[in-house]
Amino acid sequence: MDRVRQGRSGFRRRFGAAIAVGAAAALAVTALAAPAQSADDRAASTEADVHADVNVAKNAGFESDLSNWTCAANSGAAVTSPVHGGAKALKATPSGQGTAECSQVVAVKPNSTYKLSSWVQGSYVYLGARGTGTTDVSTWTPGNTAWQQLSTTFTTGANTTSVTVYTHGWYGQSAYYADDVSVFGPDGGGGTDPVEIPAVPGGLAAGATTSTSVDLSWTPVSTATAYTVYRDGTKVASTSGAATTVTGLTPETSYSFQVSASNAAGESAKSTAVTARTGKGGGGDGGTVPRHALTGYWQNFNNGATVQKLRDVSSQYDIIAVSFADATTTQGQITFNLDPAVGYSSTADFKADIAAKHAAGKSVILSVGGEKGTISVNSDASATAFANSAYALMQEYGFDGVDIDLENGLNPTYMTKALRQLAAKAGSKLVLTMAPQTIDMQSTSGGYFQTALNVKDILTVVNMQYYNSGSMLGCDGKVYSQGNVDFLTALACIQLEGGLDPAQVGIGVPASTRGAGSGYVAPSVVNNALDCLTRGTGCGSFKPSKTYPALRGAMTWSTNWDATAGGTWSNTVGPKVHSLP
């Protein structure tokens, strides 16, 4: 959102097939070992087993993509989800004539025994070794939607110095996944990745808690590249650092947490468990924000739109985002400078308008960023500076919270820290909103989406900007052009299915054709999108698989451009939002 206008430059198998009787018979013939061991077998390894040998496989966790691996017919790729340990895993897709074999030649010692294992996911996944000089081996699993471990052993011949290890799927089946491949035995002299699985993390402790989150920390393990956090035995988070916040919890509930360490050699056993209990309900709704809310940005400058005082903003708006905070010379710190162009006689007059909006049941927050915003939070010091300064402005002016509209990128690690520090100061009444661009919310791996998920327990709403963006992917994998109901619904679906609560999703659009460079839609189209997402009516060619009655509402840039157009947007969309289920 820009002081001049608001915009930014635009960005631009599954299949179902039953296995024939002949194929099933072939499977039975080729299977050379028993089905997979359970996932708990790995934890049963003795400490002596772990430290006596090395992992002679390289890039065993696919952290360096397919380095050292060869996948037939380009059938494999490194992906970031799902993963068993670390940040990446192998995804390989068989064809009708191929099994998507991915293999690696490893250096071994003659007359030696090696334990071969891998964590896999999918249907008919094989793991094996050939060229052993004695009896080649393989094992397989008919399939699982969760990670499970395949494991077997082989002994090398008197003259064997290298062996090919491989994994593959089966003809015509869907993609399979593999991660944390282990070929443990004597060092064959070919060089190795980390030679040992990391030690079990110690010092796991629970820190600050809210009604829906728990902060965890532990002692770093020197050889670990990633950590996996388990809640009551189920994997709930992965992180590269020795601390994280587990969110999405139930108020006043006790949980048991454990953590494991991983590197290319594999994943350690889980740590000793620690128990933490969440607090009473509160947080995440913020101030007096209603179940369904209309958000409008108020311009603290004159760019040709109707100049307003806060008292002039339509009563349809439940959240008013004052645009924008200003940066100071201290990194991360923000301040607010009331522009004389908006006509206030004094700062006290402005503060009185905020108080009057509060009395009317409205929330007034301070927006941080805009297209030209220069605020940067990328260190512990800047995170603290942001939190302290934002809270000071809340106290001084009566702001109910902040809106994050950083259109030039953000660091999810430190912005998360900043917002959590602010929430600790402001309490459960904090109103926290975000206005990312469409490109920022295409994937949960993006920094903005990560931040939103990191602070889900204190987040009020994400009002993505569905404009100035060109064409984008919808949640069904199809490309949609901006300016129609399908663009709004198919892109909202990404957030709704990507981890945000429906109450944390809003539709952000310009109030008039002058409010953005491109992507304007009539208020009636916004209403159709709201009906489509909450009631399943009014949809275009895209119709979500389910409805989201708790959808928070809609947002516009800006209340000033809305006033310029006679208030058509707020008078049309406002009643629709307030009448949602």
Short mmCIF file of C-alpha atoms in Angstrom, two decimals, residues 94-545:
data_model
loop_
_atom_site.label_atom_id
_atom_site.label_comp_id
_atom_site.label_asym_id
_atom_site.label_seq_id
_atom_site.Cartn_x
_atom_site.Cartn_y
_atom_site.Cartn_z
CA PRO A 94 6.78 -43.66 -11.07
CA SER A 95 5.40 -43.83 -14.57
CA GLY A 96 3.49 -46.59 -16.30
CA GLN A 97 6.79 -48.08 -17.50
CA GLY A 98 9.12 -47.01 -14.69
CA THR A 99 9.46 -47.40 -10.94
CA ALA A 100 11.18 -44.05 -10.27
CA GLU A 101 14.33 -45.66 -8.92
CA CYS A 102 16.77 -43.31 -7.19
CA SER A 103 20.20 -44.77 -6.40
CA GLN A 104 23.63 -43.97 -5.04
CA VAL A 105 26.95 -45.81 -5.22
CA VAL A 106 28.53 -45.99 -1.78
CA ALA A 107 32.08 -46.94 -0.83
CA VAL A 108 32.23 -50.02 1.40
CA LYS A 109 34.77 -52.31 2.99
CA PRO A 110 35.09 -55.95 1.83
CA ASN A 111 33.84 -58.72 4.09
CA SER A 112 31.79 -56.29 6.16
CA THR A 113 28.18 -56.07 7.31
CA TYR A 114 26.09 -52.95 6.76
CA LYS A 115 22.68 -51.96 8.04
CA LEU A 116 20.61 -50.28 5.33
CA SER A 117 17.55 -48.26 6.35
CA SER A 118 15.40 -45.36 5.18
CA TRP A 119 12.25 -43.60 6.27
CA VAL A 120 9.60 -43.81 3.56
CA GLN A 121 6.04 -42.79 2.83
CA GLY A 122 3.69 -43.90 0.03
CA SER A 123 2.49 -47.06 -1.69
CA TYR A 124 4.78 -49.96 -2.63
CA VAL A 125 8.11 -48.41 -1.65
CA TYR A 126 11.26 -50.48 -1.99
CA LEU A 127 14.72 -50.18 -0.45
CA GLY A 128 17.63 -52.35 -1.50
CA ALA A 129 21.29 -52.87 -2.27
CA ARG A 130 22.88 -54.59 -5.29
CA GLY A 131 26.41 -55.38 -6.27
CA THR A 132 27.19 -56.51 -2.76
CA GLY A 133 29.39 -59.38 -4.01
CA THR A 134 27.33 -61.80 -1.95
CA THR A 135 23.53 -61.83 -1.64
CA ASP A 136 21.79 -58.68 -2.81
CA VAL A 137 18.92 -57.62 -0.56
CA SER A 138 15.77 -55.49 -0.61
CA THR A 139 12.77 -54.78 1.56
CA TRP A 140 9.47 -53.08 0.87
CA THR A 141 6.23 -51.82 2.32
CA PRO A 142 2.78 -52.00 0.72
CA GLY A 143 2.21 -48.42 1.85
CA ASN A 144 1.48 -45.95 4.56
CA THR A 145 0.37 -42.33 4.67
CA ALA A 146 2.78 -41.69 7.55
CA TRP A 147 6.54 -42.06 7.73
CA GLN A 148 7.75 -45.59 8.47
CA GLN A 149 11.20 -47.13 8.47
CA LEU A 150 12.41 -49.80 6.06
CA SER A 151 15.47 -51.70 7.25
CA THR A 152 17.63 -54.61 6.12
CA THR A 153 21.28 -55.73 6.23
CA PHE A 154 23.82 -56.93 3.69
CA THR A 155 27.34 -58.37 3.79
CA THR A 156 29.94 -57.43 1.21
CA GLY A 157 32.10 -59.88 -0.72
CA ALA A 158 35.84 -60.38 -0.39
CA ASN A 159 36.59 -57.96 -3.22
CA THR A 160 33.65 -55.56 -2.97
CA THR A 161 34.53 -51.91 -2.50
CA SER A 162 31.32 -50.28 -3.68
CA VAL A 163 27.61 -51.08 -3.54
CA THR A 164 24.59 -49.45 -5.18
CA VAL A 165 21.80 -48.63 -2.73
CA TYR A 166 18.42 -47.68 -4.12
CA THR A 167 14.83 -46.92 -3.43
CA HIS A 168 11.93 -47.09 -5.83
CA GLY A 169 8.15 -47.24 -6.12
CA TRP A 170 6.03 -49.34 -8.45
CA TYR A 171 4.69 -48.99 -11.96
CA GLY A 172 1.78 -46.60 -12.30
CA GLN A 173 1.57 -45.85 -8.58
CA SER A 174 1.54 -42.38 -7.08
CA ALA A 175 4.65 -40.59 -5.87
CA TYR A 176 6.59 -41.98 -2.92
CA TYR A 177 8.83 -40.19 -0.45
CA ALA A 178 12.13 -41.19 1.17
CA ASP A 179 14.32 -39.48 3.76
CA ASP A 180 17.21 -40.10 6.16
CA VAL A 181 18.84 -42.98 4.29
CA SER A 182 21.36 -44.87 6.41
CA VAL A 183 24.07 -47.30 5.28
CA PHE A 184 25.81 -48.00 8.58
CA GLY A 185 28.97 -50.01 8.71
CA PRO A 186 32.76 -49.69 8.45
CA ASP A 187 34.08 -46.64 6.61
CA GLY A 188 34.82 -47.63 3.02
CA GLY A 189 37.17 -44.71 2.49
CA GLY A 190 34.87 -42.77 0.22
CA GLY A 191 34.19 -39.93 2.60
CA THR A 192 30.95 -39.49 4.50
CA ASP A 193 28.34 -37.00 5.55
CA PRO A 194 27.97 -36.58 9.32
CA VAL A 195 29.13 -39.99 10.49
CA GLU A 196 26.76 -40.28 13.39
CA ILE A 197 23.17 -39.54 14.20
CA PRO A 198 23.11 -36.58 16.59
CA ALA A 199 22.87 -37.12 20.31
CA VAL A 200 19.47 -36.86 21.97
CA PRO A 201 18.82 -33.21 22.89
CA GLY A 202 18.93 -32.42 26.58
CA GLY A 203 17.62 -29.58 28.68
CA LEU A 204 14.14 -29.46 27.16
CA ALA A 205 12.16 -26.86 29.07
CA ALA A 206 8.83 -25.10 28.71
CA GLY A 207 8.84 -21.32 28.93
CA ALA A 208 6.10 -18.76 28.46
CA THR A 209 2.59 -20.04 27.78
CA THR A 210 -0.59 -18.47 26.49
CA SER A 211 -4.04 -20.00 26.21
CA THR A 212 -3.05 -21.61 22.90
CA SER A 213 0.77 -21.74 22.80
CA VAL A 214 3.84 -22.96 24.67
CA ASP A 215 7.43 -21.75 24.22
CA LEU A 216 10.00 -24.55 24.24
CA SER A 217 13.80 -24.50 24.35
CA TRP A 218 16.57 -27.09 24.69
CA THR A 219 20.33 -27.47 24.67
CA PRO A 220 21.75 -27.38 21.11
CA VAL A 221 23.42 -30.53 19.74
CA SER A 222 26.64 -29.66 17.91
CA THR A 223 26.14 -32.09 15.00
CA ALA A 224 22.43 -31.39 14.49
CA THR A 225 21.12 -29.49 11.50
CA ALA A 226 17.45 -29.63 12.49
CA TYR A 227 15.16 -30.51 15.37
CA THR A 228 11.71 -32.12 15.42
CA VAL A 229 9.21 -31.31 18.16
CA TYR A 230 6.60 -33.86 19.25
CA ARG A 231 3.41 -33.13 21.17
CA ASP A 232 1.97 -36.19 22.91
CA GLY A 233 4.01 -38.34 20.51
CA THR A 234 2.92 -36.59 17.31
CA LYS A 235 5.25 -34.44 15.22
CA VAL A 236 4.07 -30.85 15.36
CA ALA A 237 7.05 -28.69 14.38
CA SER A 238 10.49 -28.65 12.75
CA THR A 239 13.09 -25.98 13.35
CA SER A 240 16.78 -25.34 12.75
CA GLY A 241 17.26 -23.59 16.09
CA ALA A 242 17.12 -24.81 19.68
CA ALA A 243 13.80 -23.16 20.49
CA THR A 244 10.31 -22.88 19.05
CA THR A 245 6.74 -21.99 19.93
CA VAL A 246 4.06 -24.66 19.59
CA THR A 247 0.74 -23.06 18.69
CA GLY A 248 -2.84 -24.16 18.06
CA LEU A 249 -3.32 -25.61 21.54
CA THR A 250 -6.47 -25.80 23.66
CA PRO A 251 -6.79 -23.48 26.67
CA GLU A 252 -6.28 -24.93 30.14
CA THR A 253 -4.90 -28.21 28.81
CA SER A 254 -1.74 -30.14 29.74
CA TYR A 255 0.54 -31.39 26.97
CA SER A 256 3.66 -33.57 26.87
CA PHE A 257 6.49 -32.42 24.61
CA GLN A 258 9.66 -34.11 23.31
CA VAL A 259 12.31 -33.11 20.81
CA SER A 260 14.73 -35.03 18.57
CA ALA A 261 17.82 -33.93 16.65
CA SER A 262 18.59 -34.70 12.99
CA ASN A 263 21.34 -34.40 10.43
CA ALA A 264 22.09 -36.13 7.15
CA ALA A 265 22.83 -39.33 9.07
CA GLY A 266 19.32 -39.49 10.48
CA GLU A 267 17.19 -38.63 13.49
CA SER A 268 18.01 -39.23 17.15
CA ALA A 269 15.64 -40.78 19.65
CA LYS A 270 13.22 -38.44 21.39
CA SER A 271 14.28 -36.50 24.46
CA THR A 272 12.90 -36.85 27.95
CA ALA A 273 9.39 -35.42 27.96
CA VAL A 274 8.41 -32.15 29.59
CA THR A 275 4.83 -31.22 30.51
CA ALA A 276 3.29 -27.78 30.11
CA ARG A 277 -0.23 -26.47 30.67
CA THR A 278 -1.83 -23.70 28.65
CA GLY A 279 -3.56 -20.75 30.29
CA LYS A 280 -7.16 -19.68 30.26
CA GLY A 281 -8.88 -18.62 27.03
CA GLY A 282 -8.13 -15.24 25.54
CA GLY A 283 -5.95 -13.77 22.82
CA GLY A 284 -6.24 -14.08 19.08
CA ASP A 285 -9.49 -12.10 18.85
CA GLY A 286 -8.16 -8.78 20.01
CA GLY A 287 -10.00 -5.87 21.57
CA THR A 288 -13.63 -5.63 20.58
CA VAL A 289 -13.29 -7.12 17.09
CA PRO A 290 -16.58 -8.86 16.22
CA ARG A 291 -16.89 -12.36 14.76
CA HIS A 292 -17.16 -10.88 11.27
CA ALA A 293 -15.31 -7.62 10.73
CA LEU A 294 -14.77 -4.96 8.10
CA THR A 295 -11.29 -3.44 7.99
CA GLY A 296 -10.39 -0.13 6.37
CA TYR A 297 -7.07 1.68 6.01
CA TRP A 298 -7.16 5.37 6.91
CA GLN A 299 -4.66 7.59 5.13
CA ASN A 300 -2.49 9.84 7.27
CA PHE A 301 -1.62 11.85 4.13
CA ASN A 302 -3.28 13.49 1.16
CA ASN A 303 -2.86 11.75 -2.20
CA GLY A 304 -5.96 13.02 -3.96
CA ALA A 305 -8.49 10.89 -2.11
CA THR A 306 -11.01 12.49 0.24
CA VAL A 307 -9.17 13.79 3.30
CA GLN A 308 -10.79 12.45 6.47
CA LYS A 309 -10.46 12.70 10.18
CA LEU A 310 -11.04 9.44 12.02
CA ARG A 311 -14.44 10.72 13.15
CA ASP A 312 -15.45 10.83 9.46
CA VAL A 313 -14.74 7.13 8.84
CA SER A 314 -17.91 5.14 8.18
CA SER A 315 -19.35 3.25 11.13
CA GLN A 316 -19.38 0.14 8.91
CA TYR A 317 -15.66 -0.29 9.64
CA ASP A 318 -14.84 -2.41 12.70
CA ILE A 319 -11.05 -2.12 12.41
CA ILE A 320 -9.43 1.11 11.26
CA ALA A 321 -5.75 0.81 10.34
CA VAL A 322 -3.95 4.14 10.58
CA SER A 323 -1.45 4.26 7.72
CA PHE A 324 1.44 4.36 8.34
CA ALA A 325 4.02 4.16 11.13
CA ASP A 326 7.41 5.69 10.34
CA ALA A 327 10.89 4.25 10.80
CA THR A 328 13.48 5.85 13.06
CA THR A 329 17.27 5.71 12.88
CA THR A 330 17.17 2.75 15.28
CA GLN A 331 16.62 -0.49 13.36
CA GLY A 332 13.22 -1.99 14.06
CA GLN A 333 11.95 1.01 16.00
CA ILE A 334 8.79 2.75 14.82
CA THR A 335 7.19 6.10 15.51
CA PHE A 336 4.08 7.96 14.36
CA ASN A 337 3.93 11.47 12.93
CA LEU A 338 0.49 12.98 12.43
CA ASP A 339 0.43 14.65 9.01
CA PRO A 340 -0.85 18.25 9.11
CA ALA A 341 -2.47 17.56 5.72
CA VAL A 342 -5.28 15.59 7.37
CA GLY A 343 -6.49 18.68 9.23
CA TYR A 344 -6.17 17.89 12.93
CA SER A 345 -5.62 20.97 15.08
CA SER A 346 -3.59 18.97 17.60
CA THR A 347 -2.41 15.51 18.53
CA ALA A 348 -4.88 15.60 21.42
CA ASP A 349 -7.72 16.02 18.90
CA PHE A 350 -6.52 12.92 17.04
CA LYS A 351 -6.30 10.93 20.26
CA ALA A 352 -9.83 12.03 21.15
CA ASP A 353 -11.07 10.61 17.85
CA ILE A 354 -9.43 7.28 18.66
CA ALA A 355 -11.13 7.27 22.06
CA ALA A 356 -14.47 8.04 20.39
CA LYS A 357 -14.05 5.09 18.01
CA HIS A 358 -13.32 2.89 21.02
CA ALA A 359 -16.51 4.10 22.66
CA ALA A 360 -18.37 3.09 19.49
CA GLY A 361 -16.93 -0.44 19.73
CA LYS A 362 -14.30 0.00 17.03
CA SER A 363 -10.60 -0.93 17.03
CA VAL A 364 -7.95 1.51 15.81
CA ILE A 365 -4.54 0.06 15.00
CA LEU A 366 -1.28 1.36 13.56
CA SER A 367 -0.22 -0.04 10.19
CA VAL A 368 3.49 -0.71 9.76
CA GLY A 369 4.97 -0.66 6.27
CA GLY A 370 3.20 0.05 3.02
CA GLU A 371 4.96 -0.31 -0.31
CA LYS A 372 7.55 2.30 0.64
CA GLY A 373 7.92 1.27 4.27
CA THR A 374 11.55 0.91 5.38
CA ILE A 375 11.09 -0.79 8.74
CA SER A 376 13.38 -3.83 9.09
CA VAL A 377 13.22 -6.44 11.87
CA ASN A 378 16.03 -8.96 11.35
CA SER A 379 17.82 -9.32 14.68
CA ASP A 380 17.05 -9.80 18.36
CA ALA A 381 17.82 -6.14 19.02
CA SER A 382 15.54 -4.88 16.27
CA ALA A 383 12.76 -7.24 17.37
CA THR A 384 12.91 -5.79 20.87
CA ALA A 385 13.06 -2.25 19.47
CA PHE A 386 9.95 -2.92 17.41
CA ALA A 387 7.99 -4.39 20.32
CA ASN A 388 8.98 -1.64 22.76
CA SER A 389 8.23 1.21 20.37
CA ALA A 390 4.95 -0.27 19.13
CA TYR A 391 3.75 -0.75 22.70
CA ALA A 392 4.79 2.79 23.61
CA LEU A 393 2.70 4.15 20.72
CA MET A 394 -0.26 2.01 21.81
CA GLN A 395 -0.01 3.56 25.25
CA GLU A 396 0.47 7.09 23.97
CA TYR A 397 -2.27 7.20 21.33
CA GLY A 398 -4.61 4.42 22.39
CA PHE A 399 -3.93 2.18 19.40
CA ASP A 400 -5.34 -1.33 19.94
CA GLY A 401 -2.52 -3.05 18.10
CA VAL A 402 -0.58 -3.15 14.86
CA ASP A 403 -1.01 -4.16 11.24
CA ILE A 404 1.95 -5.71 9.43
CA ASP A 405 2.04 -4.48 5.83
CA LEU A 406 5.73 -4.90 4.98
CA GLU A 407 5.68 -5.26 1.21
CA ASN A 408 9.45 -5.47 0.80
CA GLY A 409 9.87 -8.73 2.69
CA LEU A 410 10.15 -9.75 6.33
CA ASN A 411 12.21 -12.14 8.42
CA PRO A 412 9.78 -14.66 9.96
CA THR A 413 12.12 -15.57 12.82
CA TYR A 414 12.60 -12.07 14.15
CA MET A 415 9.19 -10.67 13.24
CA THR A 416 7.70 -13.56 15.20
CA LYS A 417 9.88 -12.65 18.17
CA ALA A 418 8.87 -8.99 17.88
CA LEU A 419 5.16 -9.75 17.78
CA ARG A 420 5.36 -12.17 20.69
CA GLN A 421 7.19 -9.59 22.77
CA LEU A 422 4.51 -7.06 21.88
CA ALA A 423 1.75 -9.51 22.79
CA ALA A 424 3.41 -10.19 26.15
CA LYS A 425 3.24 -6.47 26.88
CA ALA A 426 -0.21 -5.74 25.43
CA GLY A 427 -2.05 -8.83 26.64
CA SER A 428 -5.03 -10.64 25.19
CA LYS A 429 -6.70 -7.48 23.87
CA LEU A 430 -4.00 -6.96 21.22
CA VAL A 431 -5.39 -6.58 17.71
CA LEU A 432 -2.87 -8.02 15.25
CA THR A 433 -3.59 -7.90 11.53
CA MET A 434 -1.56 -8.48 8.37
CA ALA A 435 -1.93 -7.34 4.76
CA PRO A 436 0.44 -9.47 2.66
CA GLN A 437 0.55 -9.39 -1.11
CA THR A 438 -0.81 -12.39 -3.03
CA ILE A 439 2.69 -13.69 -3.83
CA ASP A 440 3.47 -13.75 -0.10
CA MET A 441 0.68 -16.25 0.63
CA GLN A 442 1.08 -18.71 -2.23
CA SER A 443 2.95 -21.19 -0.03
CA THR A 444 3.38 -21.90 3.68
CA SER A 445 7.14 -21.86 3.05
CA GLY A 446 7.02 -18.10 2.39
CA GLY A 447 8.20 -15.76 5.12
CA TYR A 448 4.87 -13.95 5.50
CA PHE A 449 2.86 -17.18 5.67
CA GLN A 450 5.36 -18.63 8.15
CA THR A 451 5.01 -15.56 10.34
CA ALA A 452 1.23 -15.76 10.28
CA LEU A 453 1.33 -19.42 11.31
CA ASN A 454 3.99 -18.72 13.95
CA VAL A 455 1.73 -16.19 15.68
CA LYS A 456 -1.56 -17.91 14.95
CA ASP A 457 -2.56 -17.91 18.61
CA ILE A 458 -2.38 -14.09 18.82
CA LEU A 459 -3.33 -13.25 15.21
CA THR A 460 -6.63 -11.48 14.56
CA VAL A 461 -6.87 -11.54 10.76
CA VAL A 462 -4.83 -11.70 7.55
CA ASN A 463 -6.36 -9.46 4.90
CA MET A 464 -4.37 -10.41 1.82
CA GLN A 465 -4.24 -7.82 -0.99
CA TYR A 466 -6.07 -9.42 -3.93
CA TYR A 467 -4.87 -6.77 -6.39
CA ASN A 468 -1.81 -5.40 -8.22
CA SER A 469 -0.70 -9.00 -8.61
CA GLY A 470 -1.53 -10.32 -12.09
CA SER A 471 -2.28 -14.04 -12.26
CA MET A 472 -1.73 -16.43 -9.36
CA LEU A 473 -2.23 -20.08 -8.45
CA GLY A 474 -5.34 -21.12 -6.58
CA CYS A 475 -5.49 -23.93 -4.04
CA ASP A 476 -6.54 -26.32 -6.83
CA GLY A 477 -3.28 -25.72 -8.72
CA LYS A 478 -4.98 -23.75 -11.50
CA VAL A 479 -3.96 -20.26 -12.56
CA TYR A 480 -6.48 -17.47 -11.95
CA SER A 481 -6.39 -13.88 -13.19
CA GLN A 482 -7.21 -11.06 -10.80
CA GLY A 483 -10.42 -9.12 -11.03
CA ASN A 484 -13.10 -11.80 -10.58
CA VAL A 485 -14.75 -13.96 -7.92
CA ASP A 486 -12.62 -17.03 -8.71
CA PHE A 487 -9.42 -15.10 -7.96
CA LEU A 488 -10.75 -14.16 -4.53
CA THR A 489 -12.08 -17.59 -3.56
CA ALA A 490 -9.36 -19.84 -5.03
CA LEU A 491 -6.59 -17.80 -3.40
CA ALA A 492 -8.39 -17.48 -0.06
CA CYS A 493 -8.63 -21.28 -0.10
CA ILE A 494 -4.81 -21.50 0.13
CA GLN A 495 -4.84 -19.74 3.48
CA LEU A 496 -7.94 -21.56 4.71
CA GLU A 497 -6.41 -24.96 3.92
CA GLY A 498 -2.83 -23.93 4.75
CA GLY A 499 -3.22 -23.63 8.52
CA LEU A 500 -5.01 -20.37 9.30
CA ASP A 501 -8.37 -20.47 11.04
CA PRO A 502 -11.26 -19.17 8.92
CA ALA A 503 -11.68 -16.41 11.52
CA GLN A 504 -8.18 -15.27 10.58
CA VAL A 505 -8.84 -14.84 6.86
CA GLY A 506 -10.22 -11.73 5.17
CA ILE A 507 -10.50 -10.52 1.58
CA GLY A 508 -8.56 -7.32 0.83
CA VAL A 509 -9.59 -5.24 -2.20
CA PRO A 510 -9.40 -1.60 -3.36
CA ALA A 511 -12.42 0.59 -2.64
CA SER A 512 -12.44 2.08 -6.14
CA THR A 513 -10.62 1.90 -9.47
CA ARG A 514 -8.42 4.74 -8.23
CA GLY A 515 -7.36 2.84 -5.13
CA ALA A 516 -5.04 0.40 -6.93
CA GLY A 517 -3.16 -0.01 -10.17
CA SER A 518 -5.08 -3.15 -11.11
CA GLY A 519 -7.36 -5.82 -9.71
CA TYR A 520 -10.39 -3.74 -8.74
CA VAL A 521 -13.64 -5.70 -8.43
CA ALA A 522 -17.09 -4.33 -7.84
CA PRO A 523 -18.42 -4.62 -4.26
CA SER A 524 -21.00 -7.12 -5.53
CA VAL A 525 -18.14 -9.45 -6.57
CA VAL A 526 -16.68 -9.22 -3.06
CA ASN A 527 -20.09 -10.15 -1.65
CA ASN A 528 -20.31 -13.12 -4.03
CA ALA A 529 -16.89 -14.30 -2.83
CA LEU A 530 -17.96 -13.98 0.82
CA ASP A 531 -21.11 -16.00 0.11
CA CYS A 532 -19.13 -18.62 -1.82
CA LEU A 533 -16.65 -19.15 1.00
CA THR A 534 -19.14 -19.07 3.88
CA ARG A 535 -22.31 -20.49 2.31
CA GLY A 536 -21.26 -22.20 -0.93
CA THR A 537 -23.38 -19.85 -3.07
CA GLY A 538 -22.39 -17.13 -5.51
CA CYS A 539 -19.29 -19.02 -6.69
CA GLY A 540 -17.77 -18.83 -10.14
CA SER A 541 -16.03 -21.76 -11.82
CA PHE A 542 -14.10 -22.47 -8.61
CA LYS A 543 -16.10 -23.83 -5.71
CA PRO A 544 -14.31 -24.82 -2.49
CA SER A 545 -14.78 -28.38 -1.25
#
